Coordinates of C-alpha atoms and ligand atoms in Angstrom, one line a residue:
M1 CA -36.9 -6.2 -46.2
A2 CA -34.4 -6.4 -43.5
L3 CA -33.1 -10.0 -42.9
S4 CA -32.2 -11.0 -39.5
T5 CA -29.4 -13.7 -37.9
T6 CA -28.4 -14.5 -34.5
S7 CA -24.5 -14.8 -34.0
I8 CA -22.6 -17.6 -32.2
N9 CA -21.4 -15.6 -29.6
G10 CA -25.5 -14.2 -28.2
Q11 CA -25.4 -10.8 -30.2
K12 CA -28.2 -10.1 -32.1
V13 CA -27.1 -9.5 -35.5
R14 CA -29.5 -8.0 -38.5
F15 CA -28.5 -7.2 -42.1
G16 CA -30.5 -5.0 -44.2
A17 CA -30.7 -1.6 -46.2
G18 CA -32.9 1.1 -44.4
L19 CA -32.1 -1.2 -40.8
R20 CA -30.8 2.3 -39.1
N21 CA -34.2 3.4 -39.3
Y22 CA -35.4 0.5 -37.1
I23 CA -33.0 2.1 -34.0
C24 CA -35.9 2.9 -32.1
A25 CA -37.4 -0.8 -32.1
E26 CA -33.7 -2.0 -30.9
L27 CA -33.5 0.9 -28.2
A28 CA -37.2 -0.2 -27.0
E29 CA -36.2 -3.8 -27.2
L30 CA -32.9 -3.1 -25.3
G31 CA -35.4 -0.8 -22.6
S32 CA -33.6 2.2 -23.6
N33 CA -34.9 5.5 -23.1
K34 CA -31.4 7.7 -23.0
A35 CA -29.5 6.4 -26.0
L36 CA -26.1 8.4 -26.5
I37 CA -25.0 8.4 -29.9
L38 CA -21.1 8.2 -31.1
S39 CA -19.5 8.9 -34.2
T40 CA -16.0 10.5 -35.5
P41 CA -16.2 14.2 -35.8
Q42 CA -16.0 13.2 -39.7
Q43 CA -19.0 11.3 -39.2
V44 CA -20.8 13.7 -37.5
D45 CA -23.8 14.1 -40.3
M46 CA -24.4 10.5 -40.1
A47 CA -25.1 11.1 -36.2
M48 CA -26.8 13.7 -36.2
E49 CA -29.3 12.1 -38.8
L50 CA -29.8 9.3 -36.7
A51 CA -30.4 11.4 -33.5
T52 CA -33.3 12.4 -35.1
T53 CA -34.4 9.2 -36.1
V54 CA -33.8 7.9 -32.5
G55 CA -35.9 11.5 -31.4
D56 CA -37.2 11.3 -28.2
R57 CA -34.8 8.4 -26.9
A58 CA -31.6 10.0 -28.0
A59 CA -29.5 11.9 -24.9
G60 CA -27.3 13.5 -27.5
V61 CA -24.5 13.0 -29.3
F62 CA -20.6 12.9 -28.5
T63 CA -18.9 13.0 -31.8
R64 CA -15.3 13.1 -31.1
A65 CA -14.0 9.4 -31.4
I66 CA -10.6 9.1 -32.7
M67 CA -8.1 6.2 -33.7
H68 CA -6.9 3.7 -31.1
T69 CA -9.4 5.0 -28.3
P70 CA -7.2 7.1 -26.0
V71 CA -8.3 6.7 -22.6
G72 CA -8.1 10.5 -22.1
V73 CA -11.1 11.2 -24.9
T74 CA -12.8 7.7 -23.1
E75 CA -12.8 9.7 -19.8
E76 CA -14.4 12.9 -21.4
A77 CA -17.0 10.3 -23.1
V78 CA -17.7 8.7 -20.1
E79 CA -18.4 11.9 -18.1
H80 CA -20.5 13.3 -20.8
A81 CA -22.7 9.6 -20.8
L82 CA -23.2 10.0 -17.0
S83 CA -24.3 13.9 -17.2
V84 CA -26.6 13.5 -19.5
K85 CA -27.7 9.8 -17.4
A86 CA -27.2 8.0 -21.1
D87 CA -29.1 4.3 -20.5
S88 CA -27.7 2.8 -23.8
I89 CA -24.5 3.6 -26.4
V90 CA -25.0 3.6 -30.2
S91 CA -22.0 3.7 -31.9
I92 CA -22.3 4.7 -35.4
G93 CA -19.0 4.3 -37.7
G94 CA -16.0 2.4 -38.2
G95 CA -13.4 0.6 -35.5
S96 CA -12.4 3.7 -33.9
T97 CA -16.4 4.8 -32.9
I98 CA -17.1 1.2 -32.0
G99 CA -13.8 1.1 -29.8
L100 CA -14.9 3.9 -28.1
G101 CA -18.7 2.7 -27.4
K102 CA -16.8 -0.5 -26.1
A103 CA -14.5 1.4 -23.6
I104 CA -17.7 3.4 -22.6
A105 CA -18.8 -0.1 -21.7
L106 CA -16.5 -1.1 -19.7
R107 CA -16.7 1.6 -17.7
T108 CA -20.3 1.7 -17.5
S109 CA -21.4 -1.6 -18.0
L110 CA -23.9 0.5 -20.5
P111 CA -25.7 -1.7 -23.6
Q112 CA -24.6 -1.2 -27.3
I113 CA -26.3 -0.9 -29.9
A114 CA -23.5 -1.1 -33.1
I115 CA -24.0 0.3 -36.7
P116 CA -20.8 -0.4 -38.7
T117 CA -19.9 1.9 -41.6
T118 CA -16.3 -0.2 -42.3
Y119 CA -15.6 -3.5 -42.9
A120 CA -13.0 -3.6 -39.3
G121 CA -15.4 -6.0 -37.5
S122 CA -14.5 -4.8 -34.2
E123 CA -18.3 -4.5 -33.4
A124 CA -18.2 -8.8 -33.7
T125 CA -15.6 -8.9 -31.0
P126 CA -15.2 -8.5 -27.1
I127 CA -11.6 -6.9 -27.7
L128 CA -11.1 -3.7 -26.9
G129 CA -7.6 -2.0 -27.7
Q130 CA -6.8 1.1 -26.2
T131 CA -3.9 3.8 -25.8
E132 CA -2.7 5.7 -22.8
D133 CA 0.6 7.4 -22.8
G134 CA 1.5 6.1 -26.4
I135 CA 0.8 2.7 -25.4
K136 CA -1.8 0.7 -27.0
T137 CA -3.1 -2.4 -25.1
T138 CA -5.7 -5.1 -25.9
L139 CA -8.1 -6.7 -23.5
T140 CA -10.9 -9.1 -23.9
D141 CA -13.8 -8.7 -21.4
P142 CA -17.9 -10.0 -22.4
K143 CA -18.9 -6.4 -21.0
V144 CA -17.5 -4.9 -24.3
L145 CA -19.5 -6.9 -26.7
P146 CA -22.4 -5.2 -28.0
R147 CA -25.4 -6.6 -27.5
V148 CA -27.2 -6.0 -31.2
I149 CA -24.9 -5.0 -34.9
L150 CA -27.1 -3.5 -37.4
Y151 CA -25.5 -3.6 -40.7
D152 CA -27.1 -1.4 -43.3
P153 CA -25.3 -1.4 -46.4
E154 CA -26.5 1.9 -47.3
L155 CA -24.3 3.5 -44.6
V156 CA -21.1 1.5 -46.3
A157 CA -21.9 2.9 -49.5
S158 CA -20.6 6.2 -48.4
L159 CA -17.0 4.6 -47.5
P160 CA -14.6 6.2 -50.0
P161 CA -13.3 3.5 -52.7
A162 CA -10.0 3.5 -51.2
M163 CA -11.1 2.6 -47.8
T164 CA -13.5 0.3 -48.8
V165 CA -10.5 -2.0 -50.2
T166 CA -8.3 -1.6 -47.2
S167 CA -10.9 -2.2 -45.0
A168 CA -11.7 -5.3 -46.8
L169 CA -8.5 -6.3 -46.9
N170 CA -8.1 -5.5 -43.1
A171 CA -11.4 -8.1 -42.7
M172 CA -9.9 -10.8 -45.0
A173 CA -6.8 -10.6 -42.8
H174 CA -8.4 -11.9 -39.8
A175 CA -10.1 -14.6 -41.7
A176 CA -6.8 -15.5 -43.5
E177 CA -4.9 -16.1 -39.9
A178 CA -7.8 -17.7 -38.0
L179 CA -7.4 -20.7 -40.8
Y180 CA -4.0 -21.6 -39.4
A181 CA -4.8 -20.2 -35.6
K182 CA -4.1 -22.8 -32.2
D183 CA -7.1 -22.6 -31.5
R184 CA -9.0 -22.9 -34.5
T185 CA -12.3 -25.6 -34.5
D186 CA -14.0 -26.4 -37.5
Q187 CA -16.6 -23.8 -36.8
T188 CA -14.0 -21.0 -37.2
T189 CA -12.4 -22.6 -40.0
E190 CA -15.9 -22.5 -41.4
L191 CA -16.5 -18.7 -40.6
A192 CA -13.0 -17.4 -42.2
I193 CA -13.9 -19.3 -45.4
D194 CA -17.2 -17.7 -45.5
G195 CA -15.8 -14.4 -44.9
L196 CA -13.0 -14.9 -47.5
K197 CA -15.4 -15.9 -50.3
A198 CA -18.2 -13.2 -49.3
F199 CA -15.5 -10.7 -50.2
A200 CA -13.9 -12.4 -53.2
E201 CA -17.5 -12.2 -54.3
G202 CA -18.7 -8.8 -53.6
L203 CA -15.3 -6.5 -53.3
P204 CA -15.0 -6.4 -57.5
T205 CA -18.7 -5.5 -57.5
V206 CA -18.4 -2.4 -54.7
V207 CA -15.4 -1.7 -56.6
E208 CA -16.8 -1.3 -59.8
S209 CA -20.4 0.1 -58.3
P210 CA -20.0 1.7 -54.8
D211 CA -23.6 1.9 -54.5
D212 CA -24.4 -1.6 -55.5
L213 CA -26.6 -2.4 -51.7
K214 CA -26.9 -6.2 -52.6
A215 CA -22.9 -6.6 -53.0
R216 CA -22.2 -4.2 -50.2
E217 CA -24.3 -6.1 -48.1
E218 CA -22.4 -9.4 -48.9
T219 CA -19.3 -7.5 -47.9
Q220 CA -20.7 -6.7 -44.8
R221 CA -21.6 -10.5 -44.3
G222 CA -18.2 -10.5 -45.0
A223 CA -17.0 -8.3 -42.3
W224 CA -19.4 -10.0 -39.5
A225 CA -17.8 -13.4 -40.7
C226 CA -14.3 -11.9 -40.3
G227 CA -15.1 -10.0 -37.3
T228 CA -16.5 -12.9 -35.3
V229 CA -14.1 -15.3 -36.0
L230 CA -11.3 -12.7 -34.7
G231 CA -13.0 -12.7 -31.7
L232 CA -12.6 -16.4 -31.3
V233 CA -9.3 -17.6 -32.4
G234 CA -5.8 -16.1 -32.0
M235 CA -4.1 -14.2 -34.5
A236 CA -0.4 -14.7 -35.5
L237 CA 2.5 -13.3 -37.7
H238 CA 0.4 -10.8 -39.8
H239 CA -1.5 -8.7 -37.1
K240 CA 1.5 -9.0 -34.9
L241 CA 3.6 -7.1 -37.7
C242 CA 1.0 -4.6 -38.4
H243 CA 0.7 -3.6 -34.5
T244 CA 4.3 -3.1 -34.4
L245 CA 4.3 -1.0 -37.4
G246 CA 1.2 0.8 -36.4
G247 CA 1.9 1.3 -32.5
S248 CA 5.6 2.0 -33.3
F249 CA 5.5 3.8 -36.7
N250 CA 2.3 5.1 -37.0
L251 CA 1.4 3.4 -40.3
P252 CA -2.5 4.0 -41.0
H253 CA -4.6 0.7 -39.3
A254 CA -6.4 -0.6 -42.5
E255 CA -3.8 0.4 -45.3
T256 CA -1.1 -1.4 -43.3
H257 CA -3.2 -4.4 -43.3
A258 CA -3.7 -4.3 -47.3
V259 CA 0.0 -4.4 -47.8
V260 CA 1.2 -6.7 -45.6
L261 CA -1.2 -9.4 -45.6
P262 CA 0.1 -11.1 -48.9
H263 CA 3.4 -11.0 -47.5
A264 CA 2.5 -12.6 -44.3
I265 CA 0.4 -15.1 -45.7
A266 CA 3.1 -16.0 -48.1
Y267 CA 5.4 -16.6 -45.2
N268 CA 3.2 -18.6 -43.2
A269 CA 1.7 -20.9 -46.5
V270 CA 5.7 -22.6 -46.0
G271 CA 4.6 -24.0 -42.3
A272 CA 0.9 -24.4 -43.3
P273 CA 0.2 -25.4 -46.6
E274 CA -3.0 -27.1 -46.2
L275 CA -4.4 -24.8 -44.1
L276 CA -3.9 -21.8 -46.0
A277 CA -5.4 -23.7 -49.7
P278 CA -8.6 -22.2 -49.5
V279 CA -7.2 -18.9 -49.8
S280 CA -5.9 -19.4 -53.2
D281 CA -8.8 -22.0 -54.1
I282 CA -11.2 -19.0 -53.6
L283 CA -8.8 -16.1 -55.0
G284 CA -7.5 -18.6 -57.9
G285 CA -4.2 -20.0 -58.3
T286 CA -2.3 -22.0 -56.4
D287 CA -0.2 -20.0 -54.1
P288 CA -2.3 -18.1 -51.0
G289 CA 0.0 -15.2 -50.8
Q290 CA 0.5 -14.6 -54.5
A291 CA -3.3 -14.8 -54.8
L292 CA -4.0 -12.2 -52.4
W293 CA -1.2 -10.0 -53.8
D294 CA -2.8 -10.2 -57.2
F295 CA -6.5 -9.9 -55.7
S296 CA -5.2 -7.0 -53.9
K297 CA -3.7 -5.4 -57.0
S298 CA -6.3 -5.8 -59.3
M299 CA -8.6 -4.1 -56.1
G300 CA -6.5 -0.8 -56.6
A301 CA -5.0 -1.5 -53.2
P302 CA -1.9 0.2 -51.7
M303 CA 0.8 -2.2 -52.4
A304 CA 4.1 -0.8 -50.7
L305 CA 4.9 0.3 -46.9
K306 CA 7.2 3.1 -48.4
D307 CA 4.1 5.0 -49.9
F308 CA 2.9 5.4 -46.0
G309 CA 6.3 7.3 -45.2
L310 CA 8.2 4.3 -43.5
S311 CA 12.0 4.5 -44.5
E312 CA 14.1 1.4 -45.5
A313 CA 16.0 2.4 -42.4
D314 CA 13.5 1.6 -40.3
L315 CA 13.0 -1.9 -41.4
D316 CA 15.8 -3.3 -39.4
R317 CA 14.3 -1.6 -35.9
A318 CA 10.8 -2.6 -37.1
T319 CA 12.1 -6.5 -37.6
E320 CA 13.8 -6.1 -34.2
I321 CA 10.4 -5.0 -32.7
A322 CA 8.1 -7.6 -34.4
L323 CA 10.7 -10.5 -32.9
K324 CA 10.1 -9.4 -29.3
N325 CA 7.0 -10.5 -27.6
P326 CA 6.4 -13.0 -30.6
Y327 CA 2.9 -14.1 -31.2
W328 CA 2.5 -17.8 -31.7
N329 CA 2.9 -18.7 -34.9
P330 CA 2.6 -21.7 -37.4
L331 CA 6.3 -21.8 -38.2
P332 CA 9.3 -20.0 -36.4
V333 CA 9.6 -16.3 -37.5
T334 CA 13.4 -15.9 -38.3
A335 CA 15.5 -12.3 -38.3
D336 CA 16.2 -13.1 -42.0
G337 CA 13.0 -14.3 -42.8
L338 CA 11.1 -11.2 -41.5
R339 CA 13.7 -8.6 -42.7
A340 CA 13.0 -10.1 -46.2
L341 CA 9.3 -10.2 -46.0
L342 CA 9.5 -6.6 -44.5
Q343 CA 11.6 -5.4 -48.0
N344 CA 9.2 -7.0 -50.3
A345 CA 6.4 -5.4 -48.5
W346 CA 7.8 -2.1 -48.2
A347 CA 9.4 -2.2 -51.8
G348 CA 6.0 -3.3 -53.2
N349 CA 7.2 -6.6 -54.4
A350 CA 5.3 -9.1 -55.2
P351 CA 5.8 -11.9 -52.0
S352 CA 8.7 -14.5 -52.0
V353 CA 10.3 -16.7 -49.5
Ligands
NAD1 P1 -12.1 4.1 -38.3 O1 -13.3 3.8 -38.2 O2 -10.8 5.0 -37.7 O3 -12.1 5.2 -39.8 C1 -11.7 5.8 -40.6 C2 -12.2 7.3 -41.5 O4 -13.2 6.6 -42.1 C3 -12.7 8.0 -40.1 O5 -12.3 9.0 -40.4 C4 -14.0 7.5 -40.2 O6 -15.3 8.3 -39.7 C5 -14.7 7.4 -41.4 N1 -15.4 6.3 -42.2 C6 -15.8 5.4 -41.3 N2 -17.0 5.0 -42.0 C7 -17.4 6.1 -43.1 C8 -17.9 5.9 -44.3 N3 -19.0 4.8 -44.3 N4 -18.1 7.2 -44.9 C9 -17.4 8.2 -44.8 N5 -16.4 8.3 -43.9 C10 -16.1 6.8 -42.9 O7 -11.2 2.8 -39.2 P2 -11.8 1.3 -39.0 O8 -10.7 0.9 -39.7 O9 -13.2 0.9 -39.3 O10 -11.2 1.0 -37.7 C11 -9.9 1.2 -37.3 C12 -9.5 1.0 -35.5 O11 -10.7 -0.1 -35.3 C13 -7.9 0.8 -35.2 O12 -8.6 1.5 -34.1 C14 -8.0 -0.8 -35.1 O13 -7.4 -1.2 -33.6 C15 -9.4 -0.8 -34.3 N6 -10.3 -2.2 -34.5 C16 -10.5 -3.1 -33.3 C17 -10.8 -4.5 -33.7 C18 -11.6 -4.9 -32.1 O14 -11.9 -6.2 -32.5 N7 -11.1 -4.5 -31.1 C19 -11.2 -4.7 -35.0 C20 -10.7 -4.1 -35.9 C21 -10.3 -2.6 -35.7

């Protein structure tokens, strides 16, 4: 039986195993008779299965979504959507597919239904990152927020174990940084804590038993809370570092978040110890950075940036780039502090400050 809830930003948000099979009812509610279904090339089977369920209401599938939403792919997808006279977009996949749906919506105002299959949380934000000529820019526009999110735990159950862990840590990073955000409110703090708790409780079970749908649903509730809070408050040092490492060194998105998170939180715990206390209250111990590092290690997460091909010689340049146009942060970011943080993250050491 699918449970229903309404998110605080006006989206319709539903959770439940098998929910994807209710897609026609959602399309009917939107008044859509020609839904264009989006996926990555790796998730074509999921997209085709969904197209079969959508039946006569499907306008076809577009399966070329890729990481970082390149504008060239978006333009092809918009052209395709117009040529098949699509009247809605259904994105089935992770942040890359949902990003393409948002990019199409920005240009066409078509309503979107998001069916997430990772924990990245893009479905719950009005934020769109796009890449053109190798440069990624981010915008916020209510037009890109999907109208409906269907969290179906059966779909996320196929996420490979390694990606399950890194994607969960990517989501937890939104919540951890929300705890000390300059524009936080009691409501965003509560959401962040709910998100962290959901992963602290659900992820160990999911890692142990990937097909445990109850635990998968719990982690999807965490993904919704973490994604929603990402859309409500500004992010700081951790996200800046991950954008630098992803954008300038082409490091993988979720994996980089997973490695950097304990180190960025250890750094900021010096400036915001009380605000970050919920992290260690939830994960155990008394030190938020160490608590995250221990949790990541116990979940089998990657622990070292050097394992993604980043060379030690790149760390000075990464420090330099990350110090340019800095995001607001709860305490000043110094070159020496940042370089030491990156050294630990690169080598796979426990965080130290
Ligand atoms: P992704 O969407 O790129 O997926 C990674 C790979 O895993 C893809 O090949 C995908 O097809 C596959 N995959 C996804 N779910 C699967 C499943 N259940 N089973 C099997 N394979 C599956 O990865 P992601 O981490 O979800 O998204 C990353 C992108 O999302 C980045 O570009 C990031 O910037 C963006 N993002 C945006 C926001 C936002 O608010 N705008 C938030 C978070 C992430």
